[in-house]
C-alpha atoms as a PDB file:
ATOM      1  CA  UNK A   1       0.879 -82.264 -22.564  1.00  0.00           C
ATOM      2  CA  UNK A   2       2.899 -85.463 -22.707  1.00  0.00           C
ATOM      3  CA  UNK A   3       5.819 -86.391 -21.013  1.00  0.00           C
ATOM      4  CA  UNK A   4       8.807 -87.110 -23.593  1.00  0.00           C
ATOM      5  CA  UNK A   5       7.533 -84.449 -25.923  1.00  0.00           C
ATOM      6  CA  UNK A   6      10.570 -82.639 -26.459  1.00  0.00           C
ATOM      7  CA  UNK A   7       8.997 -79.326 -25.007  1.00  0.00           C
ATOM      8  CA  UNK A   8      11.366 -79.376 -22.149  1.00  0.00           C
ATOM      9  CA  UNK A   9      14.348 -78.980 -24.380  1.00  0.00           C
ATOM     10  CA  UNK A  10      12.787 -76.873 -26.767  1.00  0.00           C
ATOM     11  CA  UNK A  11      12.026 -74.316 -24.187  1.00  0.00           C
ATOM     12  CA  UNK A  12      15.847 -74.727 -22.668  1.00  0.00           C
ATOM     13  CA  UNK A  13      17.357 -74.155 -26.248  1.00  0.00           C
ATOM     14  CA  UNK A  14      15.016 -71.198 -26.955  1.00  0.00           C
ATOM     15  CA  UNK A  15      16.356 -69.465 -24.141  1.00  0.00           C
ATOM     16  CA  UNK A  16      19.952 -70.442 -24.307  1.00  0.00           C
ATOM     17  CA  UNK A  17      21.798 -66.931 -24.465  1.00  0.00           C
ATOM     18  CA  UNK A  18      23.856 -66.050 -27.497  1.00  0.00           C
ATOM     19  CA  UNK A  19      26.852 -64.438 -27.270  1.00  0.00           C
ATOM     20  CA  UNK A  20      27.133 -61.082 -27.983  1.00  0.00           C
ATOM     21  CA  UNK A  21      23.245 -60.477 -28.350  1.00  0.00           C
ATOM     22  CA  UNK A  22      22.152 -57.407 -27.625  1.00  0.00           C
ATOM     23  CA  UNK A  23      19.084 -57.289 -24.854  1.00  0.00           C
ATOM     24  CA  UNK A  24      15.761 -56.333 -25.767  1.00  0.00           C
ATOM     25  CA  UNK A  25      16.259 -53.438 -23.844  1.00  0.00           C
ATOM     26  CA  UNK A  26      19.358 -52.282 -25.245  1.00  0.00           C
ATOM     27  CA  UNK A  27      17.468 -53.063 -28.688  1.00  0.00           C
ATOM     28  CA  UNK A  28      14.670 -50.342 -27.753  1.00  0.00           C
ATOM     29  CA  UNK A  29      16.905 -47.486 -26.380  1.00  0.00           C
ATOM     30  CA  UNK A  30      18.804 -47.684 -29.936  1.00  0.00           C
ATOM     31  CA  UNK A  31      15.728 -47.755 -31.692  1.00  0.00           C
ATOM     32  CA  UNK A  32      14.286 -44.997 -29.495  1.00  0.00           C
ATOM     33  CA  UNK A  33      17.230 -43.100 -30.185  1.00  0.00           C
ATOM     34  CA  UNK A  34      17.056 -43.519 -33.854  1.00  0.00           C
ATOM     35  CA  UNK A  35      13.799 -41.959 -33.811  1.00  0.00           C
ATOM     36  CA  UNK A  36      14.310 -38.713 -31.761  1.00  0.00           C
ATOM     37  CA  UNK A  37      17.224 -37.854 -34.011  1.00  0.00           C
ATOM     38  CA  UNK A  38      15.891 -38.868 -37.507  1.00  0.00           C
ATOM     39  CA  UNK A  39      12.430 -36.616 -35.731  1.00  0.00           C
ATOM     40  CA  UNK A  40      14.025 -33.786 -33.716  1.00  0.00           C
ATOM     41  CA  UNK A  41      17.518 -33.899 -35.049  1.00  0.00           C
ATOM     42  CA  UNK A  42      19.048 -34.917 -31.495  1.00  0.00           C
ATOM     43  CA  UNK A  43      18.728 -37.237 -28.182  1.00  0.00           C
ATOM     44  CA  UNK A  44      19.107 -36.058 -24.980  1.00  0.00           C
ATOM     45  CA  UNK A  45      19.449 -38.335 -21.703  1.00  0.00           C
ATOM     46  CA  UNK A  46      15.946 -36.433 -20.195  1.00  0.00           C
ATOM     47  CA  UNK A  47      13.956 -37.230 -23.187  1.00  0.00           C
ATOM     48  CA  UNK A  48      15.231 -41.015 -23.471  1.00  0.00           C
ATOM     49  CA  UNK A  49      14.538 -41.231 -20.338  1.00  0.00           C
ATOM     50  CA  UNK A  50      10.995 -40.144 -20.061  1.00  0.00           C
ATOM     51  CA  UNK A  51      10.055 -41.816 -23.101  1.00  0.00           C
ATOM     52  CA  UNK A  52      11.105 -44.871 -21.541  1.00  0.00           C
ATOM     53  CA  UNK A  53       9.400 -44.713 -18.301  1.00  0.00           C
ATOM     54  CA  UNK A  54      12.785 -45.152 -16.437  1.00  0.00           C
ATOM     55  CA  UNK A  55      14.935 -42.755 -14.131  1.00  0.00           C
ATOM     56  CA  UNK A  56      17.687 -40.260 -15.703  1.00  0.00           C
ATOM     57  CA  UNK A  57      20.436 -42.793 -13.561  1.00  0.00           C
ATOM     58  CA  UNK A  58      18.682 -46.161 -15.188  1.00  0.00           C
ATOM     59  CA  UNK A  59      18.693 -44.139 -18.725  1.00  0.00           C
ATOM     60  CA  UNK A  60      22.050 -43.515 -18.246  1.00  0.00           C
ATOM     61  CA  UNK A  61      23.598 -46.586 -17.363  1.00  0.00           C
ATOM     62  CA  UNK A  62      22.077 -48.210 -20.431  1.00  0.00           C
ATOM     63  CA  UNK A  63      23.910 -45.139 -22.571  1.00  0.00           C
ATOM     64  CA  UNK A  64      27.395 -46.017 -20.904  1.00  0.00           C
ATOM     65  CA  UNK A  65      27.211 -49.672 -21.769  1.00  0.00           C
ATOM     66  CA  UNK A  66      25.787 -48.723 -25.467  1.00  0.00           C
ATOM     67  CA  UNK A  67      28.697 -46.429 -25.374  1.00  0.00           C
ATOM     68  CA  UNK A  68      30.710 -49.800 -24.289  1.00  0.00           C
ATOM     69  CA  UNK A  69      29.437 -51.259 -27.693  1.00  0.00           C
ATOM     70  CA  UNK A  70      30.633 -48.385 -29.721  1.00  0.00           C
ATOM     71  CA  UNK A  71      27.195 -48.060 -30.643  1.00  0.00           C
ATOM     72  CA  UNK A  72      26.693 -44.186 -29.568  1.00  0.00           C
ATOM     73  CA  UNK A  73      28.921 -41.446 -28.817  1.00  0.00           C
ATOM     74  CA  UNK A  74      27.892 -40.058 -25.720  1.00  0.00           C
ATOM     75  CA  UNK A  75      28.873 -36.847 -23.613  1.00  0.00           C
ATOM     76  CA  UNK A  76      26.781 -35.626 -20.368  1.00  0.00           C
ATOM     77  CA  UNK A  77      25.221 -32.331 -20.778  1.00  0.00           C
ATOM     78  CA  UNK A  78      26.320 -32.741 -24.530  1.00  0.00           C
ATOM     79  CA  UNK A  79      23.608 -35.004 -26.190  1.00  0.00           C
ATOM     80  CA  UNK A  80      23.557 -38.691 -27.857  1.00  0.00           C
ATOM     81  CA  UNK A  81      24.743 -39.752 -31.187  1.00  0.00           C
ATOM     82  CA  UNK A  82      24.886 -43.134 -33.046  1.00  0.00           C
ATOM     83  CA  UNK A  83      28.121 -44.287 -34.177  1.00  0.00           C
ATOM     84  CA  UNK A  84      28.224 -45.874 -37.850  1.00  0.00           C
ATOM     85  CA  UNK A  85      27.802 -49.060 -36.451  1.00  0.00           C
ATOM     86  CA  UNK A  86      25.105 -47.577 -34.422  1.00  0.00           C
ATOM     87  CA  UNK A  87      22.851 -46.305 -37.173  1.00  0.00           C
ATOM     88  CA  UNK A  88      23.476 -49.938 -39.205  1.00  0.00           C
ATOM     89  CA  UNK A  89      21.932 -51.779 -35.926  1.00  0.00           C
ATOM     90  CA  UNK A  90      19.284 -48.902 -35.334  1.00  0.00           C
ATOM     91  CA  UNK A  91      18.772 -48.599 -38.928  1.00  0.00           C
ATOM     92  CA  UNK A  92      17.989 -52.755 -39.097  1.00  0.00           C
ATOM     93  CA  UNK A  93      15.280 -52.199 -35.914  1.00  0.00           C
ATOM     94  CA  UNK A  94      13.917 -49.688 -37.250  1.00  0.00           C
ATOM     95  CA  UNK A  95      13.552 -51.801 -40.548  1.00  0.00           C
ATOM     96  CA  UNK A  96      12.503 -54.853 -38.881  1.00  0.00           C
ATOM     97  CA  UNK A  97       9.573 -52.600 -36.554  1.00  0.00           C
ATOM     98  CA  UNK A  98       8.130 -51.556 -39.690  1.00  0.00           C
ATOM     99  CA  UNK A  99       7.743 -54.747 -41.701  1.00  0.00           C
ATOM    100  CA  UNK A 100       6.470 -56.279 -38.749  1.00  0.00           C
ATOM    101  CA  UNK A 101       3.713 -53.168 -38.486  1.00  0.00           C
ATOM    102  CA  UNK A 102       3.124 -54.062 -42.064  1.00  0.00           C
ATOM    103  CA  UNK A 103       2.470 -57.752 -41.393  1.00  0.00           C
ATOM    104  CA  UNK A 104       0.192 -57.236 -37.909  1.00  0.00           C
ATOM    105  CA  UNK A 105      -1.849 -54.841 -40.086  1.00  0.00           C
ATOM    106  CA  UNK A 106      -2.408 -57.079 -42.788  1.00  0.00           C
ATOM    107  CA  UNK A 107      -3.719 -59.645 -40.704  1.00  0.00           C
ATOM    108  CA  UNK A 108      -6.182 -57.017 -39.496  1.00  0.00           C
ATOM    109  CA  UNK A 109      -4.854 -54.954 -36.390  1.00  0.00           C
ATOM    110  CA  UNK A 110      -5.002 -50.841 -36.371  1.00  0.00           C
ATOM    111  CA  UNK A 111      -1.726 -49.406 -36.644  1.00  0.00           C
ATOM    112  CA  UNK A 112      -1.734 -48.678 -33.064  1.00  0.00           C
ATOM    113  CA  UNK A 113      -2.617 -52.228 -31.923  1.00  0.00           C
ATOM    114  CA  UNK A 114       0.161 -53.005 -34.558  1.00  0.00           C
ATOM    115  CA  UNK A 115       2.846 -51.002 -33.018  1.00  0.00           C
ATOM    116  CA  UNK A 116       1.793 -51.869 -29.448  1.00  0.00           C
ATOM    117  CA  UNK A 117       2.251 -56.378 -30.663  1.00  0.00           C
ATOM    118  CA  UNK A 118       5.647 -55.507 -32.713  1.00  0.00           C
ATOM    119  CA  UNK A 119       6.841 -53.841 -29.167  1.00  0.00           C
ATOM    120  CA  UNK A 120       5.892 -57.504 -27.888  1.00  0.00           C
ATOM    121  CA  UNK A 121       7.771 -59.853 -30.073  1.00  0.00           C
ATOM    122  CA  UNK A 122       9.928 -58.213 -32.569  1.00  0.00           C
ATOM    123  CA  UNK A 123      12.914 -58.528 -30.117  1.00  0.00           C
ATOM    124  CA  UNK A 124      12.286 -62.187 -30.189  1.00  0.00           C
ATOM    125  CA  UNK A 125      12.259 -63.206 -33.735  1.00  0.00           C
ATOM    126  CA  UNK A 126      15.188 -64.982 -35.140  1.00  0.00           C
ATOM    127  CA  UNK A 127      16.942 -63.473 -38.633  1.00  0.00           C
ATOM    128  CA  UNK A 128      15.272 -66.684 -40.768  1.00  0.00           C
ATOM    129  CA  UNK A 129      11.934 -65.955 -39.255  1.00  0.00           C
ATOM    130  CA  UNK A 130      11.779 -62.092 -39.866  1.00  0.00           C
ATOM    131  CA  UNK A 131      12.819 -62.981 -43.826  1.00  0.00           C
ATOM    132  CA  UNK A 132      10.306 -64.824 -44.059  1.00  0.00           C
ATOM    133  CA  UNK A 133       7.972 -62.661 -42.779  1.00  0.00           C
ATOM    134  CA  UNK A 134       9.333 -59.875 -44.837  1.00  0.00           C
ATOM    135  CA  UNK A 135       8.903 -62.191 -48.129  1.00  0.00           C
ATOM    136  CA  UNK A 136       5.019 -62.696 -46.919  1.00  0.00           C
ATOM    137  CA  UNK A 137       4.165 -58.851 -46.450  1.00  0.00           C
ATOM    138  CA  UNK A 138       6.095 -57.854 -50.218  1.00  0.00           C
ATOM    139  CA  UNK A 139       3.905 -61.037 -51.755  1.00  0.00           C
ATOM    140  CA  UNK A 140       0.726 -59.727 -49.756  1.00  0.00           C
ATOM    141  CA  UNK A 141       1.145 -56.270 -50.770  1.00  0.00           C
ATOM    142  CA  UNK A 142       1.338 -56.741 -54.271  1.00  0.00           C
ATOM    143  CA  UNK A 143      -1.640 -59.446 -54.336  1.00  0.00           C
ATOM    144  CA  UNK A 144      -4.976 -57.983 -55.262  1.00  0.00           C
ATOM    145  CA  UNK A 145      -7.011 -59.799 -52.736  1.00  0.00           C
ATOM    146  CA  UNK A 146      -4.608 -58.940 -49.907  1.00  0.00           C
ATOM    147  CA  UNK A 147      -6.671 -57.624 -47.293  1.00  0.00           C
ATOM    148  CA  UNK A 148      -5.814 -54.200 -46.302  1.00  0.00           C
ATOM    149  CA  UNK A 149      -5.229 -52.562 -42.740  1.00  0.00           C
END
């Protein structure tokens, strides 16, 4: 690589931090929770928890700042709910996961291989890039020739 390229600054921009952006992490507990309601009808602390791979304490210090965010409603002992503006956000990742499923697949990958990239970049994608994406995946579903997962 070249000095003078521009790389330098290009890396420092792309990891300026926005304000108010949600962490990746933050991103996959409300996704997570999304799931285990729309699936078992509630969330409890125990399950998010294990699914994650973290401690009930870590777990739950994510839930008090989501709580912070008015993004869930939730009471110890008493379960985990989304708030309106919960279930918009959770209802977007969950969106977003499962377009970019659809794309990894049609390039090829098993849906597990598919999940298991999405959980490595979709938190990283910028709004113009995932509409694009989107637009690809409607145009290669409807195309004859589109190769299929």
């Amino acid at each position: 690589m070249l000095a003078g390229d521009g790389r330098l600054e290009e890396l420092r921009r792309a990891h300026r931090p926005k304000p108010k952006a949600r962490s990746p992490r933050a991103e996959d507990y409300l996704e997570l929770l999304y799931e285990l309601l729309r699936e078992k009808g509630y969330a409890r602390l125990v399950d998010v928890a294990e699914i994650l791979h973290v401690s009930p304490p870590t777990a739950s210090k994510m839930l008090k700042r989501l709580e912070s965010q008015e993004l869930i409603s939730y009471e110890r002992y008493r379960g985990i709910k989304l708030t309106d503006k919960g279930v918009r956000v959770a209802r977007a990742l969950h969106e977003r996961h499962g377009v970019l499923v659809k794309f990894f697949m049609l390039l090829g990958l098993d849906k597990a291989k598919a999940h298991a990239t999405v959980e490595g970049v979709e938190h990283y994608l910028n709004e113009e890039a995932l509409r694009r994406i989107k637009s690809l995946v409607r145009f290669l579903e409807k195309s004859p020739e589109a190769p299929s997962g």
